[in-house]
Short mmCIF file of C-alpha atoms and ligand atoms in Angstrom, two decimals:
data_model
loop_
_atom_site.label_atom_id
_atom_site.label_comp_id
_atom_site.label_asym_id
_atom_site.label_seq_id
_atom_site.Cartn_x
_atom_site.Cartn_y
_atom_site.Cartn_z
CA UNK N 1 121.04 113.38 105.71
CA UNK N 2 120.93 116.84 103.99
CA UNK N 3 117.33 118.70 105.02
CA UNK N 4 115.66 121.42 103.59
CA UNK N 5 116.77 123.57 106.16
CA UNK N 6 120.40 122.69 105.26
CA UNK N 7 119.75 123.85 102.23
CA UNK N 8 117.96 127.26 103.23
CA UNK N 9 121.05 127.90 105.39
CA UNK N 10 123.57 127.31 102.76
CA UNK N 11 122.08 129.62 100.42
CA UNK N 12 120.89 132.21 102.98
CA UNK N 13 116.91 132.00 102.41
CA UNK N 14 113.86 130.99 104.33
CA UNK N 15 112.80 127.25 104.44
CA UNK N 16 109.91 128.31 102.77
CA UNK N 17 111.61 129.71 99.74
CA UNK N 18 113.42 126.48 99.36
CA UNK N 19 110.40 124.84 99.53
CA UNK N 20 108.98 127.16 97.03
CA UNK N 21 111.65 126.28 94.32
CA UNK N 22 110.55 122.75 95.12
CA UNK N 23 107.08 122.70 94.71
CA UNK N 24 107.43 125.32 91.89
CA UNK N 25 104.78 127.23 93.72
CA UNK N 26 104.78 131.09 94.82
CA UNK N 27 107.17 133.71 93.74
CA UNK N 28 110.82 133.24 94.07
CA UNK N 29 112.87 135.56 92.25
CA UNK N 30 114.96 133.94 89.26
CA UNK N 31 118.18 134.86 90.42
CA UNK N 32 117.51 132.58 94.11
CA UNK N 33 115.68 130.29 92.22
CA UNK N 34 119.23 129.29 90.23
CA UNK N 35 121.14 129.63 93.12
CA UNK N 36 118.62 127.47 95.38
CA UNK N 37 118.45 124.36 92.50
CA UNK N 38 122.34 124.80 92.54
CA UNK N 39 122.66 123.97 96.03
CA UNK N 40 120.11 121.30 96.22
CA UNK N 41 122.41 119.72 93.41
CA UNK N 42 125.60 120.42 95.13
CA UNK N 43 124.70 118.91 98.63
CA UNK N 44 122.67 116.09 96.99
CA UNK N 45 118.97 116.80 98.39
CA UNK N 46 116.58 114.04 97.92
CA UNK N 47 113.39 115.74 98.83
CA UNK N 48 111.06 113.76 100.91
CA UNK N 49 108.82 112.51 99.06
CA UNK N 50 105.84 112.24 101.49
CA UNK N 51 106.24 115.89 103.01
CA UNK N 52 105.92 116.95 99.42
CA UNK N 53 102.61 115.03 98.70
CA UNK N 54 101.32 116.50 102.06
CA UNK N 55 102.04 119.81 100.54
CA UNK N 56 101.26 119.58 97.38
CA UNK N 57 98.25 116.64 97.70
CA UNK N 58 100.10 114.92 95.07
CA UNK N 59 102.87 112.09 95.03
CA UNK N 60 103.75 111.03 91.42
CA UNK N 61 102.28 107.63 92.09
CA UNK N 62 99.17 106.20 90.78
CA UNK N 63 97.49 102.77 91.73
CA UNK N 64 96.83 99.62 89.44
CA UNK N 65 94.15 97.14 91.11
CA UNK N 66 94.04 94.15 89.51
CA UNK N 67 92.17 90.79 90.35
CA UNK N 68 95.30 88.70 90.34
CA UNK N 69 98.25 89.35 89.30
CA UNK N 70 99.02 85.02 89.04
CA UNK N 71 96.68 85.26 86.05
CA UNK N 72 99.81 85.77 83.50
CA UNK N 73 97.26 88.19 81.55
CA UNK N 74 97.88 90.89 84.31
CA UNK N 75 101.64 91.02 84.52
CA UNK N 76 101.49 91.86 80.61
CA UNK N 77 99.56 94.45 81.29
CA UNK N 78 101.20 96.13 84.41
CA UNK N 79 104.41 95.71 82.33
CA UNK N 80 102.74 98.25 80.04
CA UNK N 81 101.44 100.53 82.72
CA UNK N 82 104.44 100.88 84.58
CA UNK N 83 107.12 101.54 81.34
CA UNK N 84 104.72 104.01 80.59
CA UNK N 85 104.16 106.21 84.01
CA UNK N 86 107.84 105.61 84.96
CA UNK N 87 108.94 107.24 81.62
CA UNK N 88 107.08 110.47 83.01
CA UNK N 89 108.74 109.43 86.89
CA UNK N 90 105.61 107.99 88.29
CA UNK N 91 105.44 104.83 90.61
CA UNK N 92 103.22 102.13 90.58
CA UNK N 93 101.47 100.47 93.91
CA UNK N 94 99.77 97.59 92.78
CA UNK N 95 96.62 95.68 94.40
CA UNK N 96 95.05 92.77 93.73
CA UNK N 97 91.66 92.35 94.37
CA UNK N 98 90.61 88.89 94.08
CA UNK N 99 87.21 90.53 91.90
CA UNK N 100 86.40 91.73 95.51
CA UNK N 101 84.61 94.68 95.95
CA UNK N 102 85.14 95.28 99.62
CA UNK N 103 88.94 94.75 98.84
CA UNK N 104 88.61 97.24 96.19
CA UNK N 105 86.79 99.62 97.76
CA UNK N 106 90.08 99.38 100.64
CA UNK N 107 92.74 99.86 97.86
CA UNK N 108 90.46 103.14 96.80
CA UNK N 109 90.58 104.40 100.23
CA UNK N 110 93.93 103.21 101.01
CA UNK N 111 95.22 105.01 97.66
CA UNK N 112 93.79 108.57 98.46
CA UNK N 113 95.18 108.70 101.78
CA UNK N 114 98.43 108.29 99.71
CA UNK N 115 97.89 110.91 97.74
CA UNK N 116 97.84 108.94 94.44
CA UNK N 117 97.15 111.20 91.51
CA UNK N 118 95.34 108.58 89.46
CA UNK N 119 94.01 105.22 89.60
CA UNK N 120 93.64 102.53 86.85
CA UNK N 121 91.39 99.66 87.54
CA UNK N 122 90.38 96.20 86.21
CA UNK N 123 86.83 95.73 88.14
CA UNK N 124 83.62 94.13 87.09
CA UNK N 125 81.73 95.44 90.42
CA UNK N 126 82.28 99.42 90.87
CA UNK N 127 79.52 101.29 90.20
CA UNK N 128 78.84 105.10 90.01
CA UNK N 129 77.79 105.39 93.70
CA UNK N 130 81.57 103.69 95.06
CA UNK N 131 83.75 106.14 93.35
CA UNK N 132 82.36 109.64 93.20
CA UNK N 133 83.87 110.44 96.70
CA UNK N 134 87.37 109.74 95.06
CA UNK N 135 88.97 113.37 93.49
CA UNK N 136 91.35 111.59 91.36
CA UNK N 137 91.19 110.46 87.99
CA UNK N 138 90.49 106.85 87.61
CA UNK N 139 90.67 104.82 84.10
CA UNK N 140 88.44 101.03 83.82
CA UNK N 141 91.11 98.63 82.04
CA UNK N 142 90.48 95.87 80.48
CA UNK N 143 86.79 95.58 81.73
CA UNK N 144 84.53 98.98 81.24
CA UNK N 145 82.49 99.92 84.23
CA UNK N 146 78.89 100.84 84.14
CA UNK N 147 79.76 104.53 85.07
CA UNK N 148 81.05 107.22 82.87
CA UNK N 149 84.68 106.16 83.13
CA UNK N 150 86.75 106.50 80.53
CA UNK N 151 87.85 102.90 79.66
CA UNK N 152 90.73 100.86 77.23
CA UNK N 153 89.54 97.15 76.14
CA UNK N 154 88.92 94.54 73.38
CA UNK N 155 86.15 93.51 70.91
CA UNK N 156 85.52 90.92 73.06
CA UNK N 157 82.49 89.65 70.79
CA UNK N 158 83.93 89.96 67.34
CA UNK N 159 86.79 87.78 69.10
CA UNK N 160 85.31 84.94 70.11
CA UNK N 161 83.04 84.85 66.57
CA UNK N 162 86.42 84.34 65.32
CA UNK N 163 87.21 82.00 67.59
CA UNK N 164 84.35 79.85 66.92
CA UNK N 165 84.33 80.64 63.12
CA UNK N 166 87.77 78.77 63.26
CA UNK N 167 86.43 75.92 64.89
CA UNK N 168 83.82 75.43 62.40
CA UNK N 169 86.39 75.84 59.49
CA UNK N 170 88.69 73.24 60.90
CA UNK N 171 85.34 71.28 60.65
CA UNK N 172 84.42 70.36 64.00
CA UNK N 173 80.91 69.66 64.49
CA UNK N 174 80.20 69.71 67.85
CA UNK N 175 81.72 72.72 69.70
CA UNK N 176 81.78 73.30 73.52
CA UNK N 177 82.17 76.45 75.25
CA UNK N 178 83.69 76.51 78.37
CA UNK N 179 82.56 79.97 79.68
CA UNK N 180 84.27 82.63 81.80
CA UNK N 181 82.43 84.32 85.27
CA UNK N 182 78.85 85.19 84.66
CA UNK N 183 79.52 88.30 86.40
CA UNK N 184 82.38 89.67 84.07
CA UNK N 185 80.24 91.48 81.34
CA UNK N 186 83.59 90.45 78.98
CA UNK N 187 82.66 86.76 79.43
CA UNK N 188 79.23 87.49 78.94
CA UNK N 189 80.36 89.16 75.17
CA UNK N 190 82.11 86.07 74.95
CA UNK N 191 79.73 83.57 74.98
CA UNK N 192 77.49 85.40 72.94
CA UNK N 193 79.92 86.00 70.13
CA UNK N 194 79.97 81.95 70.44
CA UNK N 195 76.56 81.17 70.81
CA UNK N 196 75.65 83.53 67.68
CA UNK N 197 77.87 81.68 65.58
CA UNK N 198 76.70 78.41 66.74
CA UNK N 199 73.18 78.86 66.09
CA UNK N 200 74.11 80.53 62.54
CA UNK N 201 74.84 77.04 61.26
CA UNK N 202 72.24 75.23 63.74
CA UNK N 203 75.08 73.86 66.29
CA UNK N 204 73.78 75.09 69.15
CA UNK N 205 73.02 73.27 72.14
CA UNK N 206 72.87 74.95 75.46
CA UNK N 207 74.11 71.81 77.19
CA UNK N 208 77.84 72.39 75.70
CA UNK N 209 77.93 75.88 77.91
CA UNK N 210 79.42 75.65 80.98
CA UNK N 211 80.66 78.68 82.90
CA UNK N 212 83.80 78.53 85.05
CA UNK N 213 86.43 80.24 86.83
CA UNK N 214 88.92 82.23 84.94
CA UNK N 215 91.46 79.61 85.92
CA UNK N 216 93.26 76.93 85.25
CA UNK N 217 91.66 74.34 87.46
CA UNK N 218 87.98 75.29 87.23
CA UNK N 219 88.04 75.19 83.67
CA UNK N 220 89.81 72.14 83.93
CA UNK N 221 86.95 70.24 86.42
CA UNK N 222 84.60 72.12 83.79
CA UNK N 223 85.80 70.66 80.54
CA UNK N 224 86.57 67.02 82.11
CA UNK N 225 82.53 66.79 82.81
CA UNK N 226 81.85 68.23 79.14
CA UNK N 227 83.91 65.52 77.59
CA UNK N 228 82.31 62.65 80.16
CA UNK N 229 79.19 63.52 79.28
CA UNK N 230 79.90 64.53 75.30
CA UNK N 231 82.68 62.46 74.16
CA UNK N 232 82.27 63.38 70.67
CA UNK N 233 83.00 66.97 71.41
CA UNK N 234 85.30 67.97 68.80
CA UNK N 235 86.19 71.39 69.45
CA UNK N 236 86.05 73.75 72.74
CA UNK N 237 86.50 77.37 72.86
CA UNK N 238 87.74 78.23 76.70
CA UNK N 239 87.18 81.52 77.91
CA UNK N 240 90.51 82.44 78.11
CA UNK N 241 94.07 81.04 77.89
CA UNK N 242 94.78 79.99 81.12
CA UNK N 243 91.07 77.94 80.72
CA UNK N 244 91.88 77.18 77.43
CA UNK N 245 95.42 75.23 79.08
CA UNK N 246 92.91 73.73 81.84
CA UNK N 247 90.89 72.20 79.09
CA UNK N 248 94.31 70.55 77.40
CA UNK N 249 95.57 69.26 80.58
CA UNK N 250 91.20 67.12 80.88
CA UNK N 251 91.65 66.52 77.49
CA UNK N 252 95.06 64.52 78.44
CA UNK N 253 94.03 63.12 81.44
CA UNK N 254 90.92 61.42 79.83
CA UNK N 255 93.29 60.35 76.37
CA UNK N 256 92.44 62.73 73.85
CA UNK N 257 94.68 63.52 71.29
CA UNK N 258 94.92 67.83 70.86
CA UNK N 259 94.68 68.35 67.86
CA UNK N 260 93.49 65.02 66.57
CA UNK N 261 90.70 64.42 68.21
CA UNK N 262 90.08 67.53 70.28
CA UNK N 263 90.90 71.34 68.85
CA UNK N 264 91.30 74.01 71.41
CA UNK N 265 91.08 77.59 71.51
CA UNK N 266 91.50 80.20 74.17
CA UNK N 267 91.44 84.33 74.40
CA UNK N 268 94.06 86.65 75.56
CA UNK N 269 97.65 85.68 73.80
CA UNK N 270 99.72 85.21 76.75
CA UNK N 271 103.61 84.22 76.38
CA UNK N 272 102.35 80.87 78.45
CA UNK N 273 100.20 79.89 75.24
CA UNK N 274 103.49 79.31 73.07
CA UNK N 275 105.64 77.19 76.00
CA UNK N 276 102.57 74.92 76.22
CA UNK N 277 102.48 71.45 74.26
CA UNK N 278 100.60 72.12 71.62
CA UNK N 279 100.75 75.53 71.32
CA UNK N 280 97.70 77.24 71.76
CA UNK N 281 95.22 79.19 68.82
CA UNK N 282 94.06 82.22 70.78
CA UNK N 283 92.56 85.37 70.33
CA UNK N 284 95.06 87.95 71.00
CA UNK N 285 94.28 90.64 72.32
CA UNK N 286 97.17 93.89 72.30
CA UNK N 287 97.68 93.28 75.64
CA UNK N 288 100.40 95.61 76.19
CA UNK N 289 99.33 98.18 73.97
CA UNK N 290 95.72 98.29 76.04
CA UNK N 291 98.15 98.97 79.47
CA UNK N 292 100.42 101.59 77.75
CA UNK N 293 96.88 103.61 76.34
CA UNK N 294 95.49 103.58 79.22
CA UNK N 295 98.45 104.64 81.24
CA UNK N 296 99.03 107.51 78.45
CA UNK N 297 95.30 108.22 78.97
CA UNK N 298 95.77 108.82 82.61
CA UNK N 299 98.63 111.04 82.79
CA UNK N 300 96.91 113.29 80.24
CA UNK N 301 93.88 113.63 83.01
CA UNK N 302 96.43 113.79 86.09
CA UNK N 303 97.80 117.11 83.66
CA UNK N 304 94.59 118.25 83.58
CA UNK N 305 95.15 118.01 79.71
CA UNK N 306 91.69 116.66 77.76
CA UNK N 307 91.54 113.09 76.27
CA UNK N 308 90.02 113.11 72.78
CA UNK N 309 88.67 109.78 73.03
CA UNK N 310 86.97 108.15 76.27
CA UNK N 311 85.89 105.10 75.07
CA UNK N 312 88.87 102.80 73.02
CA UNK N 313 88.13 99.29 72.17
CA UNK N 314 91.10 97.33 70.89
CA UNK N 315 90.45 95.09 67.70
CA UNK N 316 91.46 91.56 68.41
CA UNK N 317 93.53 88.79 65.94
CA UNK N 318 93.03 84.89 65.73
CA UNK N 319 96.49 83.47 66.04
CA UNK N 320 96.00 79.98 64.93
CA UNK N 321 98.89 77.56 66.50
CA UNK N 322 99.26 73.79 66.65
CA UNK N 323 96.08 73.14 68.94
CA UNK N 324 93.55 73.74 66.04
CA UNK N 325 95.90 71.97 63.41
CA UNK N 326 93.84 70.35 60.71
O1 RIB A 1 92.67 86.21 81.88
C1 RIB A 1 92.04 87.26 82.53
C2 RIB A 1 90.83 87.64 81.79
O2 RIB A 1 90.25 88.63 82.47
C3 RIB A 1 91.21 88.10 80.42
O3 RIB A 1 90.57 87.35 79.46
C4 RIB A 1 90.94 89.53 80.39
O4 RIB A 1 90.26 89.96 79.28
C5 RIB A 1 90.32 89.79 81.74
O5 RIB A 1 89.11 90.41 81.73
#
């Protein structure tokens, strides 16, 4: 394997001024400069990338800590961040979390002592007080943080009002939510955007709430009680999509008919919402466009270049599909 001393010899300087070309640091006069990139080119050096961080406290990577990457949400989203940062040569380590904060908290530390230059982070826990000893730029996705990050997300209020809005106009009369995790201020915006619009045309009723996982098989044990108890539910808006497919796989088991008897509607847009029989109404959020912003967003800090706006919330759009069909 070619070194940098190989290099230094070939062309006749110290290892230092090769490693001066490299890091783009430091005089070097013009003419060595030429002849130095020539030789790296001729003899194939592949700098190592680690001894460069170490020297230069940066590594062209930056970290993406999810909760969990099975939740077909996230892989739309990391899709987005990494075309993005790889376009500009950056690398991706991704975490998942599990919505832990001690597990967060080790990515964090795990991520500085590799020299990341930036972190982006989909957290409902982090405060203030857990990231000020971290010197890199660090972006909330998807869910803002209750510190003065710069963050990317949805209208996650106006979205479900137009969620439940459709449920009304398809003229069902007795709508259930099936809520996402109390502790995820996005599921909070959620139900309220529901429970406004419920009690604007005096349908609510407190006992058709019930929080649950965002996953498939909470929200399924969640929405098979609602319908026990409430078999003339006519409508449920799930939290989310992979809820909202939870709720159509109770619905089956206990012999509704989606959309006969029962409409459906979830949040996100994932592909998974179109393969599913019926296809699902969602709220779509633009997924991919959320990752790519906030990725853009990040390099500009890692440049040290400002960001005009700190704060972007995506507008969302009801997709109506077979599982609200009138
Ligand atoms: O499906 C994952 C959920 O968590 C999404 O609704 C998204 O908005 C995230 O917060």
């Amino acid at each position: 394997m070619v070194t940098m001393r190989d290099v230094a010899k070939r062309v006749g300087v110290s290892v230092a001024t090769v490693s001066r070309v490299l890091n783009d640091s430091g005089y070097v006069k013009e003419d060595t400069r030429k002849t130095v990139l020539a030789a790296i080119e001729e003899m194939n050096f592949k700098p190592n990338s680690v001894a460069r961080s170490l020297f230069k406290k940066q590594s062209k990577t930056i970290g993406l800590i999810v909760p969990d990457i099975n939740n077909p949400f996230f892989p739309q989203l990391a899709r987005a961040v990494e075309d993005v940062t790889s376009e500009a040569d950056f690398t991706v380590f991704l975490c998942n979390s599990d919505g832990k904060i001690e597990k967060e908290i080790r990515y964090f530390d795990r991520l500085q002592q590799k020299y990341v230059d930036g972190v982006l982070v989909v957290s409902n826990t982090l405060k203030p007080e857990h990231l000020s000893q971290y010197h890199f730029p660090i972006i909330a996705l998807d869910r803002p943080l209750d510190s003065s990050l710069p963050y990317v997300t949805c209208n996650n209020y106006e979205g479900a009002q137009k969620a439940t809005r459709h449920l009304l106009e398809c003229g069902c009369g007795k709508i259930a939510h099936i809520s996402g995790p109390e502790n995820i201020a996005n599921a909070r915006d959620r139900l309220q955007g529901y429970k406004d619009v419920v009690s604007e045309v005096g349908l609510y009723d407190e006992n058709l709430i019930i929080p649950a996982e965002y996953q498939i098989e909470s929200a399924k044990r969640a929405a098979f009680k609602l319908l026990t108890n409430y078999p003339d539910i006519d409508g449920i808006f799930a939290g989310n999509d992979v809820m909202a497919i939870g709720v159509i796989k109770a619905a089956e088991l206990l012999g509704y008919k989606v959309p006969e008897q029962l409409k459906v509607v979830g949040f996100d847009g994932i592909e998974f919402g179109d393969i599913i029989t019926p296809e699902l109404t969602t709220v779509s959020q633009p997924v991919y466009q959320m990752g790519s912003t906030a990725a853009a967003m990040l390099l500009d800090l890692i440049e040290g270049k400002p960001i005009h706006q700190k704060e972007i919330t995506f507008q969302v759009e009801l997709l109506v599909k077979r599982s609200t069909q009138t």
